């Protein structure tokens, strides 16, 4: 069985995603004791080390690892972190991860593959320099690299596009080609621009299948049956105050829910606009991107008009789990901790699809493969690089 180590493991949703495919978790690491408790409730404490990744030593990792995964902190690559990039306090944690990978390579036991996950802003952070630095490091370790976006909404009723850096050892990958330059759902215009302007990097295109176009589940299908008298529902006067201060477009969306459109339910964020807090609703039948529960605008709320009047409550931890495709994950933590655990995780079926498609061949017995051919000059990137 192929063995993997997951870094920044959180509550373990990468493990949740790929163990059913045949991957065996040999090591996991996260700094958060709260998330580690949720991880242990699901998988047990074996192989889990709670510590800052900066403190980890190569000797603490098991031998013969086939895959390393890293869902490293995204805050410095997003607006929430003022786009400080990989020099920021949080997202810079990717460097000790890559140092550990380098240690395995230098010892002569290089993992067969690496998988990094972060927000889509990673591809444009600091004009692409942050992703470039990571790809340079991975390339120097002897890997070929594909960069793709996978969105949770293709698998669950949640809008959650994420960037994945997919790297396979050069001696193992013989079913890849130079990037075609074609803009697709998996390889967006931003990715194609990055590839076109970084032709010196070992960038390839792995032959991934077409992902699903959309989940057949809608928001209404993942909702709990919460009693009318449950304390999580906002008092009527609080609901009325929020509705009265709502922008016309969002107030109109509430009116549409009252008419039964979009199943009568929608998710809502609270935002600060011009110095006051307002409610903003989605206009479709899926949830917005889940986030950790830290911060005033991070928690997602349900606006439920199915009883003929607007009601509002925060989404439950179980609803967060279902939106991440982890329907059966045990939840002993309170609502806010569950929101943080699942909101700061990956979408299970999205990661399962990608790992199966990109790394499935690593689960089979294989012989030494010939290195793939190098990228040639005058390839299809020329038009993209020139702005075509």
XYZ file of C-alpha atoms in Angstrom:
388
model
C 0.000 0.000 0.000
C 1.291 3.481 -0.879
C 2.168 5.599 2.146
C 1.608 9.315 2.544
C 2.289 12.065 5.059
C -0.067 15.018 5.428
C 1.208 18.351 6.703
C -1.077 21.128 7.956
C -3.461 18.229 8.382
C -6.156 20.141 10.266
C -9.001 17.770 11.038
C -7.788 15.270 8.431
C -9.967 15.770 5.372
C -7.159 14.903 2.948
C -6.846 11.610 4.793
C -10.629 11.297 4.674
C -10.418 11.789 0.924
C -7.617 9.472 -0.132
C -7.477 6.574 2.322
C -10.461 4.922 0.580
C -8.391 4.979 -2.622
C -5.733 2.810 -0.994
C -3.334 5.370 0.478
C -2.043 4.636 3.982
C -1.412 7.608 6.291
C 1.982 7.148 7.939
C 2.397 10.631 9.426
C 0.309 13.745 10.097
C 1.209 17.119 11.535
C -0.680 20.233 12.585
C -0.065 23.023 15.059
C -3.655 23.319 16.336
C -4.572 21.235 19.376
C -8.288 21.921 18.753
C -8.161 20.582 15.215
C -5.994 17.692 16.369
C -8.744 16.640 18.774
C -11.209 16.452 15.897
C -8.602 14.558 13.855
C -8.061 12.043 16.663
C -11.800 11.533 17.129
C -11.958 10.397 13.519
C -8.695 8.528 13.008
C -7.131 8.078 16.438
C -3.924 9.779 17.643
C -1.507 7.341 15.988
C 0.882 9.023 13.530
C -0.349 12.518 14.534
C 2.266 14.972 15.790
C 1.026 18.281 17.192
C 3.774 20.856 16.726
C 4.854 23.842 14.658
C 6.210 22.574 11.339
C 9.260 24.799 11.891
C 10.208 22.496 14.770
C 9.981 19.229 12.818
C 13.126 17.285 12.045
C 13.675 14.899 9.172
C 14.294 12.116 11.721
C 10.683 12.440 12.920
C 9.317 11.423 9.524
C 8.829 7.761 8.648
C 10.767 6.176 5.822
C 9.493 5.190 2.377
C 6.878 7.873 1.869
C 5.234 7.905 -1.559
C 3.287 11.172 -1.245
C 3.576 14.360 0.803
C 0.571 16.686 1.002
C 0.473 20.265 2.264
C -2.607 22.449 2.686
C -0.472 25.272 4.002
C -2.036 28.451 5.496
C -3.686 30.685 2.925
C -4.181 33.898 4.895
C -1.145 35.735 3.482
C -2.163 34.808 -0.072
C -5.648 36.263 0.312
C -7.205 39.653 0.942
C -7.611 38.731 4.614
C -3.834 38.756 4.959
C -3.353 41.871 2.825
C -1.583 39.629 0.271
C 1.718 39.555 2.142
C 2.521 36.391 0.191
C 4.991 33.686 1.155
C 6.974 36.167 3.237
C 3.979 36.495 5.546
C 3.875 34.942 8.997
C 1.426 32.175 8.083
C 1.869 31.201 4.431
C 5.664 31.137 4.804
C 5.132 27.762 6.506
C 5.392 26.215 3.040
C 9.200 26.590 3.207
C 9.833 24.213 6.130
C 7.555 21.716 4.369
C 9.723 21.904 1.248
C 12.870 21.642 3.395
C 11.566 18.364 4.805
C 10.886 17.134 1.284
C 14.410 18.175 0.298
C 15.802 16.195 3.220
C 14.115 13.039 1.941
C 15.498 13.647 -1.537
C 19.042 14.178 -0.261
C 18.861 10.948 1.745
C 17.998 9.030 -1.415
C 14.351 8.364 -0.473
C 12.478 10.970 -2.536
C 8.682 10.767 -2.350
C 7.085 9.838 -5.643
C 4.747 12.831 -5.556
C 3.900 16.097 -3.802
C 0.524 17.815 -3.563
C 0.174 21.429 -2.377
C -3.192 23.148 -1.938
C -4.085 26.789 -1.416
C -6.363 29.603 -2.575
C -6.466 30.530 -6.257
C -4.761 33.831 -5.403
C -1.549 31.832 -5.023
C -1.049 31.897 -8.798
C -1.046 35.716 -8.938
C 0.458 36.512 -5.508
C 3.219 39.089 -5.951
C 2.805 38.934 -9.692
C 3.327 35.166 -9.738
C 6.649 35.332 -7.914
C 5.431 33.329 -4.918
C 4.281 30.385 -7.017
C 7.408 30.697 -9.138
C 9.664 30.347 -6.075
C 7.782 27.246 -4.930
C 7.945 25.681 -8.403
C 11.671 26.424 -8.683
C 12.260 24.634 -5.385
C 10.120 21.635 -6.362
C 11.770 21.420 -9.772
C 15.231 21.426 -8.247
C 14.194 18.432 -6.146
C 13.526 16.451 -9.338
C 9.799 16.831 -9.960
C 7.619 17.786 -12.915
C 4.759 20.131 -12.049
C 1.166 20.630 -13.131
C -0.931 23.489 -11.720
C -4.716 23.144 -11.681
C -7.829 24.628 -10.100
C -10.471 22.287 -8.705
C -13.762 23.727 -7.417
C -15.823 22.060 -4.697
C -19.033 23.081 -6.498
C -18.350 20.373 -9.070
C -18.815 17.829 -6.261
C -20.815 19.448 -3.427
C -23.133 22.479 -3.140
C -20.328 24.854 -2.118
C -18.384 27.376 -4.196
C -14.750 26.677 -3.253
C -12.153 26.943 -6.043
C -8.696 25.894 -4.888
C -5.293 25.852 -6.556
C -3.346 22.588 -6.514
C 0.335 22.162 -7.314
C 0.641 18.575 -8.531
C 4.213 17.283 -8.684
C 5.465 13.847 -9.763
C 9.047 12.630 -9.788
C 10.601 13.120 -13.221
C 11.615 9.466 -13.560
C 8.052 8.262 -12.991
C 5.923 10.468 -15.216
C 5.729 9.438 -18.843
C 2.110 10.319 -19.590
C 2.341 14.091 -19.649
C 2.898 16.771 -22.266
C 3.981 20.380 -22.367
C 1.066 22.638 -21.351
C -1.235 23.191 -24.316
C -2.150 26.775 -23.522
C -5.871 25.971 -23.779
C -7.950 27.675 -21.078
C -10.232 25.201 -19.315
C -11.976 24.856 -15.972
C -8.954 23.009 -14.592
C -6.359 25.319 -16.096
C -7.643 28.873 -15.957
C -6.456 31.954 -17.781
C -4.364 32.935 -14.770
C -2.661 29.532 -14.769
C -2.037 29.707 -18.512
C -0.514 33.155 -18.132
C 1.753 31.897 -15.352
C 2.852 28.938 -17.469
C 3.422 31.124 -20.507
C 5.643 33.551 -18.619
C 7.618 30.865 -16.763
C 8.778 28.592 -19.536
C 12.009 27.864 -17.700
C 10.115 25.901 -15.035
C 9.512 22.118 -15.349
C 5.818 22.616 -16.081
C 3.819 19.843 -17.703
C 0.217 18.904 -18.258
C -0.907 15.616 -16.754
C -3.702 13.937 -18.665
C -6.523 14.526 -16.199
C -10.068 13.509 -17.155
C -12.878 16.027 -17.398
C -14.213 16.714 -13.873
C -17.959 16.735 -13.132
C -19.742 19.891 -14.212
C -21.804 20.349 -11.042
C -22.984 18.527 -7.971
C -26.486 17.087 -8.112
C -27.008 18.283 -4.529
C -28.276 21.740 -3.663
C -27.970 23.717 -0.437
C -31.379 22.524 0.703
C -30.185 18.906 0.572
C -27.489 19.398 3.245
C -29.558 21.325 5.801
C -30.349 19.981 9.252
C -33.888 19.931 10.577
C -33.522 22.572 13.265
C -36.484 23.042 15.589
C -38.413 26.282 15.360
C -37.591 26.822 19.041
C -33.853 26.199 18.762
C -31.796 29.010 20.284
C -29.636 29.311 17.157
C -32.432 31.123 15.283
C -32.104 34.885 15.490
C -34.822 36.795 17.391
C -37.380 38.402 15.068
C -36.285 41.936 15.927
C -32.686 41.124 14.961
C -33.852 39.643 11.658
C -36.006 42.705 10.996
C -33.128 45.094 11.693
C -30.850 43.258 9.289
C -33.501 43.114 6.554
C -34.283 46.821 6.884
C -30.631 47.709 6.363
C -30.094 45.334 3.450
C -29.034 46.626 0.030
C -31.849 46.556 -2.518
C -30.359 43.704 -4.555
C -30.046 41.469 -1.520
C -33.456 42.456 -0.155
C -34.886 41.425 -3.523
C -33.247 38.024 -3.132
C -35.037 37.576 0.192
C -38.288 38.400 -1.627
C -37.532 35.716 -4.194
C -36.978 33.168 -1.433
C -40.355 34.069 0.048
C -41.874 33.258 -3.361
C -40.276 29.796 -3.196
C -37.437 30.410 -5.620
C -34.125 28.592 -5.059
C -35.854 26.178 -2.652
C -36.640 29.073 -0.295
C -33.142 29.056 1.241
C -29.824 30.822 0.696
C -26.604 31.407 2.545
C -25.581 34.854 3.751
C -22.437 36.608 4.921
C -22.404 39.667 7.128
C -20.197 42.377 5.649
C -19.146 45.811 6.825
C -20.059 48.309 4.100
C -19.555 52.041 4.614
C -19.151 51.572 8.333
C -22.213 49.402 8.987
C -22.908 45.671 9.028
C -25.161 44.409 6.254
C -26.346 41.007 5.076
C -25.424 39.758 1.586
C -27.138 36.687 0.109
C -26.031 34.325 -2.656
C -28.259 34.283 -5.700
C -27.912 30.552 -6.463
C -28.668 27.204 -4.822
C -25.238 26.542 -3.296
C -23.320 27.857 -0.305
C -20.474 30.319 -0.438
C -16.920 29.315 0.357
C -16.636 28.045 3.918
C -14.056 29.724 6.105
C -12.673 29.348 9.591
C -15.023 30.839 12.178
C -12.522 33.527 13.193
C -13.495 37.043 12.154
C -16.796 38.863 11.954
C -17.519 38.123 8.294
C -16.302 34.528 8.281
C -19.330 32.609 9.554
C -21.929 31.685 6.974
C -25.614 32.029 7.856
C -28.731 30.398 6.525
C -31.639 32.584 5.399
C -34.664 30.270 5.469
C -37.987 31.472 4.072
C -39.727 28.112 3.759
C -42.261 28.921 6.496
C -43.389 32.098 4.753
C -41.198 34.486 6.726
C -37.441 35.111 6.849
C -35.549 33.235 9.542
C -31.795 33.395 10.075
C -29.342 31.137 11.900
C -25.668 30.163 11.519
C -24.974 26.996 9.590
C -24.341 24.038 11.886
C -21.114 22.077 12.124
C -22.813 19.110 10.467
C -23.931 21.310 7.582
C -20.340 22.512 7.184
C -19.241 18.861 7.105
C -21.737 17.975 4.390
C -20.701 20.975 2.303
C -17.132 19.646 2.471
C -18.305 16.188 1.434
C -17.546 14.703 4.864
C -21.094 13.694 5.735
C -20.181 10.951 8.227
C -17.289 12.677 9.965
C -17.839 12.471 13.770
C -18.387 15.841 15.430
C -18.000 16.079 19.204
C -16.777 19.686 19.166
C -19.040 22.689 19.628
C -20.527 24.525 16.664
C -17.883 27.229 16.393
C -14.956 24.816 16.613
C -16.613 22.533 14.058
C -17.090 25.529 11.751
C -13.397 26.385 12.102
C -12.281 22.800 11.570
C -14.317 22.204 8.437
C -14.072 25.760 7.156
C -10.275 25.549 7.145
C -10.171 22.173 5.381
C -10.439 20.708 1.886
C -13.424 19.378 -0.013
C -13.229 15.593 0.301
C -14.625 14.462 -3.085
C -12.654 17.160 -4.918
C -9.336 15.966 -3.465
C -10.315 12.322 -3.945
C -11.033 12.950 -7.619
C -7.743 14.777 -8.175
C -5.519 12.302 -6.326
C -7.167 9.363 -8.065
C -6.764 11.012 -11.477
C -3.224 12.343 -11.012
C -1.596 9.745 -8.755
C -3.655 6.612 -9.275
C -0.870 4.962 -11.235
C 1.403 5.208 -8.177
C -0.768 2.678 -6.382
C 0.131 0.045 -8.961
C 3.332 -1.905 -9.346
C 5.395 -0.121 -11.946
C 8.877 -0.171 -13.369
C 11.231 2.705 -13.893
C 9.595 4.968 -16.456
C 11.481 7.055 -18.958
C 11.597 10.786 -18.224
C 9.056 12.737 -20.229
C 10.345 14.816 -23.066
C 11.432 18.354 -22.239
C 9.369 21.335 -23.298
C 10.347 22.665 -26.689
C 10.646 26.215 -27.928
C 7.864 27.727 -30.043
C 5.172 25.892 -28.096
C 1.514 27.012 -27.732
C 2.485 29.343 -24.871
C 3.728 31.920 -27.326
C 0.264 33.280 -28.033
C -0.632 33.410 -24.328
C 2.615 35.127 -23.361
C 1.999 37.740 -26.013
C -1.500 38.348 -24.633
C -3.261 36.329 -27.350
